[in-house]
mmCIF file of C-alpha atoms and ligand atoms in Angstrom:
data_model
loop_
_atom_site.group_PDB
_atom_site.id
_atom_site.type_symbol
_atom_site.label_atom_id
_atom_site.label_comp_id
_atom_site.label_asym_id
_atom_site.label_seq_id
_atom_site.Cartn_x
_atom_site.Cartn_y
_atom_site.Cartn_z
ATOM 1 C CA MET B 1 116.878 95.104 74.341
ATOM 2 C CA ALA B 2 115.275 97.684 76.301
ATOM 3 C CA GLN B 3 112.755 96.108 78.545
ATOM 4 C CA GLY B 4 109.285 97.759 78.239
ATOM 5 C CA THR B 5 107.019 99.420 81.125
ATOM 6 C CA LEU B 6 104.285 98.423 82.668
ATOM 7 C CA HIS B 7 101.510 101.191 83.303
ATOM 8 C CA ILE B 8 98.413 100.511 85.193
ATOM 9 C CA VAL B 9 95.621 102.663 84.552
ATOM 10 C CA GLY B 10 92.905 103.857 86.767
ATOM 11 C CA VAL B 11 90.033 104.476 84.541
ATOM 12 C CA GLY B 12 87.569 105.870 87.207
ATOM 13 C CA PRO B 13 84.158 105.154 88.019
ATOM 14 C CA GLY B 14 82.177 104.993 84.730
ATOM 15 C CA ASP B 15 82.172 108.276 83.004
ATOM 16 C CA PRO B 16 84.739 108.581 80.036
ATOM 17 C CA GLU B 17 84.834 112.361 81.263
ATOM 18 C CA LEU B 18 86.186 110.922 84.713
ATOM 19 C CA LEU B 19 89.700 110.179 83.776
ATOM 20 C CA THR B 20 92.985 111.913 84.250
ATOM 21 C CA VAL B 21 94.933 113.603 81.607
ATOM 22 C CA ARG B 22 97.727 111.650 82.209
ATOM 23 C CA ALA B 23 95.676 108.516 81.238
ATOM 24 C CA VAL B 24 93.978 109.607 78.485
ATOM 25 C CA LYS B 25 97.332 110.686 77.211
ATOM 26 C CA ILE B 26 98.335 106.852 77.912
ATOM 27 C CA LEU B 27 95.499 105.158 76.642
ATOM 28 C CA GLN B 28 95.714 107.424 73.365
ATOM 29 C CA ALA B 29 99.442 106.375 72.852
ATOM 30 C CA ALA B 30 99.194 102.410 73.743
ATOM 31 C CA LYS B 31 100.029 99.920 71.284
ATOM 32 C CA VAL B 32 99.186 96.842 73.644
ATOM 33 C CA VAL B 33 96.201 97.157 76.220
ATOM 34 C CA ALA B 34 95.426 94.546 78.821
ATOM 35 C CA HIS B 35 92.500 94.054 80.912
ATOM 36 C CA PHE B 36 90.431 91.587 82.762
ATOM 37 C CA CYS B 37 86.930 90.317 82.277
ATOM 38 C CA ARG B 38 84.540 87.933 82.214
ATOM 39 C CA HIS B 39 84.932 84.870 79.450
ATOM 40 C CA ASP B 40 82.198 86.080 77.450
ATOM 41 C CA LYS B 41 81.989 89.599 78.146
ATOM 42 C CA LYS B 42 83.819 92.855 77.190
ATOM 43 C CA GLY B 43 85.815 94.128 80.730
ATOM 44 C CA HIS B 44 84.056 97.355 82.164
ATOM 45 C CA ALA B 45 87.635 98.827 82.673
ATOM 46 C CA ARG B 46 88.170 98.538 78.397
ATOM 47 C CA THR B 47 84.468 100.030 77.887
ATOM 48 C CA ILE B 48 85.475 103.013 79.816
ATOM 49 C CA ALA B 49 88.650 103.376 78.458
ATOM 50 C CA ASP B 50 86.874 103.019 74.674
ATOM 51 C CA PRO B 51 86.798 106.536 73.719
ATOM 52 C CA TYR B 52 90.639 106.813 73.991
ATOM 53 C CA ILE B 53 91.955 103.631 72.390
ATOM 54 C CA THR B 54 93.019 103.974 68.728
ATOM 55 C CA PRO B 55 92.284 101.675 65.929
ATOM 56 C CA GLY B 56 94.724 98.633 65.709
ATOM 57 C CA THR B 57 96.137 98.434 69.236
ATOM 58 C CA GLN B 58 96.387 94.885 70.364
ATOM 59 C CA ASP B 59 93.544 94.055 73.302
ATOM 60 C CA VAL B 60 95.085 91.415 75.435
ATOM 61 C CA ARG B 61 91.760 89.633 77.442
ATOM 62 C CA LEU B 62 92.581 88.771 80.573
ATOM 63 C CA ALA B 63 89.724 86.127 81.280
ATOM 64 C CA TYR B 64 89.021 84.804 84.947
ATOM 65 C CA PRO B 65 88.283 81.289 85.280
ATOM 66 C CA PHE B 66 85.327 81.945 87.718
ATOM 67 C CA THR B 67 83.294 84.886 88.776
ATOM 68 C CA ILE B 68 80.749 83.609 91.432
ATOM 69 C CA GLU B 69 80.428 79.404 90.849
ATOM 70 C CA VAL B 70 83.537 78.647 93.358
ATOM 71 C CA SER B 71 83.343 80.318 96.640
ATOM 72 C CA VAL B 72 86.130 82.333 98.281
ATOM 73 C CA GLU B 73 85.828 80.188 100.914
ATOM 74 C CA ASP B 74 86.685 77.291 98.750
ATOM 75 C CA PRO B 75 90.435 76.080 99.379
ATOM 76 C CA ALA B 76 90.319 75.563 95.278
ATOM 77 C CA TYR B 77 89.546 78.844 94.983
ATOM 78 C CA GLN B 78 93.062 80.257 96.459
ATOM 79 C CA ARG B 79 94.773 77.732 94.484
ATOM 80 C CA ASP B 80 93.175 78.618 90.978
ATOM 81 C CA ILE B 81 92.950 82.338 91.493
ATOM 82 C CA GLN B 82 96.501 82.515 92.228
ATOM 83 C CA GLY B 83 97.323 80.473 89.023
ATOM 84 C CA PHE B 84 95.177 82.515 87.290
ATOM 85 C CA TYR B 85 96.866 85.710 88.158
ATOM 86 C CA ASP B 86 100.431 83.727 87.455
ATOM 87 C CA ALA B 87 100.157 83.277 84.287
ATOM 88 C CA CYS B 88 98.261 86.629 83.554
ATOM 89 C CA ALA B 89 101.792 87.953 84.799
ATOM 90 C CA GLU B 90 103.467 85.812 82.501
ATOM 91 C CA GLN B 91 101.640 86.571 79.376
ATOM 92 C CA LEU B 92 102.021 90.578 80.336
ATOM 93 C CA ALA B 93 105.705 89.663 80.982
ATOM 94 C CA GLU B 94 106.408 88.497 77.268
ATOM 95 C CA SER B 95 105.570 91.428 75.478
ATOM 96 C CA LEU B 96 107.606 93.662 78.160
ATOM 97 C CA ALA B 97 110.276 91.817 78.334
ATOM 98 C CA GLN B 98 110.114 92.045 74.113
ATOM 99 C CA GLY B 99 110.381 96.307 74.769
ATOM 100 C CA GLN B 100 107.298 96.513 74.128
ATOM 101 C CA ASP B 101 104.902 98.771 76.597
ATOM 102 C CA VAL B 102 102.222 97.842 78.288
ATOM 103 C CA VAL B 103 98.871 99.443 79.263
ATOM 104 C CA LEU B 104 96.436 97.093 82.292
ATOM 105 C CA LEU B 105 93.719 99.009 82.898
ATOM 106 C CA CYS B 106 91.457 99.476 86.026
ATOM 107 C CA GLU B 107 87.855 100.465 86.530
ATOM 108 C CA GLY B 108 88.494 103.283 89.515
ATOM 109 C CA GLU B 109 91.298 103.697 91.578
ATOM 110 C CA PRO B 110 93.985 100.570 90.534
ATOM 111 C CA PHE B 111 95.040 100.675 94.585
ATOM 112 C CA LEU B 112 91.405 100.071 96.007
ATOM 113 C CA TYR B 113 90.317 96.643 95.758
ATOM 114 C CA GLY B 114 91.593 96.400 92.172
ATOM 115 C CA SER B 115 92.851 92.993 90.793
ATOM 116 C CA ALA B 116 95.449 94.988 88.735
ATOM 117 C CA MET B 117 97.346 94.747 92.180
ATOM 118 C CA TYR B 118 98.069 91.373 92.031
ATOM 119 C CA LEU B 119 100.219 91.685 88.684
ATOM 120 C CA PHE B 120 101.780 94.764 90.010
ATOM 121 C CA ASP B 121 103.027 92.626 93.013
ATOM 122 C CA ARG B 122 104.415 89.708 90.920
ATOM 123 C CA LEU B 123 105.727 92.134 87.546
ATOM 124 C CA LYS B 124 107.049 95.000 89.991
ATOM 125 C CA GLY B 125 110.736 93.565 90.662
ATOM 126 C CA ARG B 126 111.413 92.791 87.254
ATOM 127 C CA PHE B 127 110.168 95.512 85.374
ATOM 128 C CA ASP B 128 110.070 99.124 84.944
ATOM 129 C CA THR B 129 106.117 100.104 86.354
ATOM 130 C CA ASP B 130 104.270 103.280 86.359
ATOM 131 C CA VAL B 131 100.714 103.513 88.092
ATOM 132 C CA VAL B 132 98.514 106.350 87.178
ATOM 133 C CA PRO B 133 95.456 107.147 89.855
ATOM 134 C CA GLY B 134 91.888 106.876 89.206
ATOM 135 C CA ILE B 135 89.140 108.463 90.872
ATOM 136 C CA ALA B 136 87.436 105.736 92.832
ATOM 137 C CA ALA B 137 83.547 104.780 92.650
ATOM 138 C CA MET B 138 83.501 106.062 95.630
ATOM 139 C CA ASN B 139 84.320 110.016 94.881
ATOM 140 C CA GLY B 140 82.130 109.649 91.894
ATOM 141 C CA CYS B 141 79.582 108.152 93.601
ATOM 142 C CA TRP B 142 79.480 110.988 96.381
ATOM 143 C CA SER B 143 79.690 113.647 94.001
ATOM 144 C CA GLN B 144 77.073 112.427 91.813
ATOM 145 C CA ALA B 145 74.520 111.823 94.695
ATOM 146 C CA GLN B 146 75.486 115.062 96.201
ATOM 147 C CA VAL B 147 76.410 113.397 99.640
ATOM 148 C CA PRO B 148 79.197 115.750 101.299
ATOM 149 C CA MET B 149 81.227 112.728 103.560
ATOM 150 C CA THR B 150 83.650 113.603 106.081
ATOM 151 C CA HIS B 151 83.803 116.786 108.172
ATOM 152 C CA GLY B 152 86.002 118.273 110.819
ATOM 153 C CA ASP B 153 87.529 115.410 112.615
ATOM 154 C CA ASP B 154 85.682 112.496 110.932
ATOM 155 C CA VAL B 155 87.292 109.631 110.293
ATOM 156 C CA LEU B 156 86.411 107.414 107.298
ATOM 157 C CA CYS B 157 85.828 103.470 107.100
ATOM 158 C CA VAL B 158 85.810 101.832 103.850
ATOM 159 C CA LEU B 159 83.969 98.451 104.211
ATOM 160 C CA PRO B 160 83.463 95.564 102.226
ATOM 161 C CA ALA B 161 80.313 93.814 102.516
ATOM 162 C CA THR B 162 81.802 90.535 102.499
ATOM 163 C CA LEU B 163 82.683 90.711 106.152
ATOM 164 C CA PRO B 164 80.563 88.883 108.686
ATOM 165 C CA GLU B 165 77.761 90.812 109.480
ATOM 166 C CA ALA B 166 79.041 91.556 113.115
ATOM 167 C CA GLU B 167 82.355 92.707 111.748
ATOM 168 C CA LEU B 168 80.529 95.428 109.632
ATOM 169 C CA ALA B 169 78.109 96.408 112.089
ATOM 170 C CA HIS B 170 80.859 96.820 114.888
ATOM 171 C CA TRP B 171 82.642 99.221 112.061
ATOM 172 C CA LEU B 172 79.534 101.200 111.262
ATOM 173 C CA GLY B 173 78.799 101.585 114.619
ATOM 174 C CA GLN B 174 82.794 103.161 115.342
ATOM 175 C CA THR B 175 83.323 105.113 112.062
ATOM 176 C CA ASP B 176 81.688 108.864 111.516
ATOM 177 C CA ALA B 177 81.494 108.075 108.374
ATOM 178 C CA ALA B 178 81.525 104.846 106.127
ATOM 179 C CA VAL B 179 81.508 103.716 102.508
ATOM 180 C CA VAL B 180 80.044 99.709 102.350
ATOM 181 C CA MET B 181 81.186 98.289 98.743
ATOM 182 C CA LYS B 182 80.934 94.866 97.141
ATOM 183 C CA ILE B 183 77.252 95.075 98.013
ATOM 184 C CA GLY B 184 75.321 92.786 95.361
ATOM 185 C CA ARG B 185 73.753 89.811 96.785
ATOM 186 C CA ASN B 186 74.865 90.864 100.508
ATOM 187 C CA MET B 187 71.954 93.476 100.068
ATOM 188 C CA PRO B 188 70.026 91.719 103.749
ATOM 189 C CA LYS B 189 73.309 91.611 105.806
ATOM 190 C CA VAL B 190 74.240 95.518 104.928
ATOM 191 C CA ARG B 191 70.771 96.307 106.079
ATOM 192 C CA ARG B 192 70.961 94.225 109.077
ATOM 193 C CA ALA B 193 74.425 95.621 110.057
ATOM 194 C CA LEU B 194 73.135 98.876 109.391
ATOM 195 C CA GLU B 195 70.070 98.927 111.624
ATOM 196 C CA GLN B 196 72.577 97.075 114.306
ATOM 197 C CA SER B 197 74.775 99.870 114.436
ATOM 198 C CA GLY B 198 71.682 102.536 114.022
ATOM 199 C CA ARG B 199 72.829 104.266 110.965
ATOM 200 C CA LEU B 200 69.845 103.323 108.644
ATOM 201 C CA PRO B 201 68.155 106.688 108.618
ATOM 202 C CA ASP B 202 71.442 107.895 107.229
ATOM 203 C CA ALA B 203 72.783 105.588 104.585
ATOM 204 C CA HIS B 204 72.346 106.626 100.691
ATOM 205 C CA TYR B 205 72.737 103.540 97.978
ATOM 206 C CA VAL B 206 73.840 104.558 94.863
ATOM 207 C CA GLU B 207 73.753 101.932 91.574
ATOM 208 C CA ARG B 208 76.277 102.433 88.465
ATOM 209 C CA GLY B 209 77.591 105.816 89.684
ATOM 210 C CA THR B 210 78.853 108.312 87.016
ATOM 211 C CA GLN B 211 77.090 105.148 84.197
ATOM 212 C CA ALA B 212 74.500 105.070 81.959
ATOM 213 C CA GLY B 213 71.422 104.017 83.952
ATOM 214 C CA SER B 214 72.804 104.965 87.249
ATOM 215 C CA PHE B 215 70.403 105.923 90.055
ATOM 216 C CA THR B 216 70.443 106.710 94.360
ATOM 217 C CA GLN B 217 67.894 106.678 96.918
ATOM 218 C CA PRO B 218 68.058 106.389 100.788
ATOM 219 C CA PHE B 219 69.158 102.693 101.258
ATOM 220 C CA GLU B 220 65.722 102.863 103.272
ATOM 221 C CA LYS B 221 63.939 102.343 100.179
ATOM 222 C CA CYS B 222 66.057 99.233 98.708
ATOM 223 C CA GLY B 223 64.934 95.833 98.204
ATOM 224 C CA ASP B 224 67.153 92.966 98.860
ATOM 225 C CA THR B 225 68.900 92.800 95.855
ATOM 226 C CA ALA B 226 71.727 95.103 94.434
ATOM 227 C CA PRO B 227 73.702 94.902 91.335
ATOM 228 C CA TYR B 228 77.743 94.297 91.171
ATOM 229 C CA PHE B 229 78.203 98.448 90.533
ATOM 230 C CA SER B 230 76.676 99.305 93.800
ATOM 231 C CA LEU B 231 78.003 101.068 96.870
ATOM 232 C CA VAL B 232 76.490 102.442 100.034
ATOM 233 C CA LEU B 233 77.448 105.943 101.816
ATOM 234 C CA VAL B 234 76.963 106.848 105.240
ATOM 235 C CA PRO B 235 77.760 110.601 105.443
ATOM 236 C CA GLY B 236 79.969 111.563 109.043
ATOM 237 C CA ARG B 237 78.646 114.863 110.632
ATOM 238 C CA LYS B 238 80.859 115.659 113.553
ATOM 239 C CA GLY B 239 82.293 118.986 112.514
ATOM 240 C CA VAL B 240 79.446 120.567 110.316
ATOM 241 C CA ARG B 241 79.713 124.684 110.653
HETATM 242 C C1 SAM E 1 86.681 95.504 93.156
HETATM 243 S S1 SAM E 1 86.084 96.268 93.500
HETATM 244 C C2 SAM E 1 86.864 97.870 92.691
HETATM 245 C C3 SAM E 1 86.955 99.581 93.170
HETATM 246 C C4 SAM E 1 87.881 100.251 92.392
HETATM 247 N N1 SAM E 1 89.222 99.666 92.361
HETATM 248 C C5 SAM E 1 87.789 101.606 92.686
HETATM 249 O O1 SAM E 1 88.135 102.653 93.312
HETATM 250 O O2 SAM E 1 86.563 102.324 92.972
HETATM 251 C C6 SAM E 1 84.382 96.601 92.800
HETATM 252 C C7 SAM E 1 83.324 97.252 93.910
HETATM 253 O O3 SAM E 1 83.312 98.866 93.300
HETATM 254 C C8 SAM E 1 82.264 99.188 93.478
HETATM 255 N N2 SAM E 1 81.824 100.091 92.260
HETATM 256 C C9 SAM E 1 82.878 100.070 91.029
HETATM 257 N N3 SAM E 1 82.370 100.946 89.987
HETATM 258 C C10 SAM E 1 80.996 101.795 91.027
HETATM 259 C C11 SAM E 1 79.696 102.199 90.284
HETATM 260 N N4 SAM E 1 80.165 102.934 89.223
HETATM 261 N N5 SAM E 1 79.087 102.786 90.896
HETATM 262 C C12 SAM E 1 78.867 102.394 92.009
HETATM 263 N N6 SAM E 1 79.645 101.042 92.849
HETATM 264 C C13 SAM E 1 80.769 100.789 92.188
HETATM 265 C C14 SAM E 1 80.996 98.598 94.210
HETATM 266 O O4 SAM E 1 80.654 98.230 95.438
HETATM 267 C C15 SAM E 1 81.986 96.883 93.502
HETATM 268 O O5 SAM E 1 80.864 95.838 94.170
#
């Protein structure tokens, strides 16, 4: 029996009009659609894909065993999260082995901090795979905020706010342009790193870019908390003509 293909589909930053034509075609034809989610909620990628999924499609929920209860520094985190991804991969492998194509959704661009990569790594040698690029959150955010990012020879650095403060300040001081992602509870640390690197006055904050309730303002005006869907843009200005 022919095996199925795993389609990993990037669904963009939130606005359901910001999926590629190819992503929409694959979603409309899908019989099995998998997505990562919290145990008590529908996943965000699944919500974005909603308008394109036909009734009767099988939904496979891949519910994380924890969200913030266990620290990533805790050895138990690595053990449990790897076990979780192993189990998810085997769940999708069962359908693929039976000849069923499976679509795995991913917010933004799948290969940019996307959980889908962990299933791709586990399944790529065993099954045919197809990866449909998505518009990354940063693309959606800088377009919506109308912040041109890289000019001429500018170097762009993408930084997770989960890095130690000194590392954040170092990279912000070295690069021309920067995007700081995964801000959430790291707002005070990001502020200090922007201050230390002298980049605070140029930094823009974008919350829920392209989604309902989206919001942007100079970072300097922000408080100490931010939701999960937020990032910071620091534009480069090296080759402005
Ligand atoms: C695990 S990463 C996933 C990134 C995604 N694969 C991409 O291509 O952008 C999650 C982080 O992306 C950022 N993010 C995702 N969607 C966003 C949005 N609509 N507005 C602002 N930030 C967003 C936030 O910084 C969030 O913490």
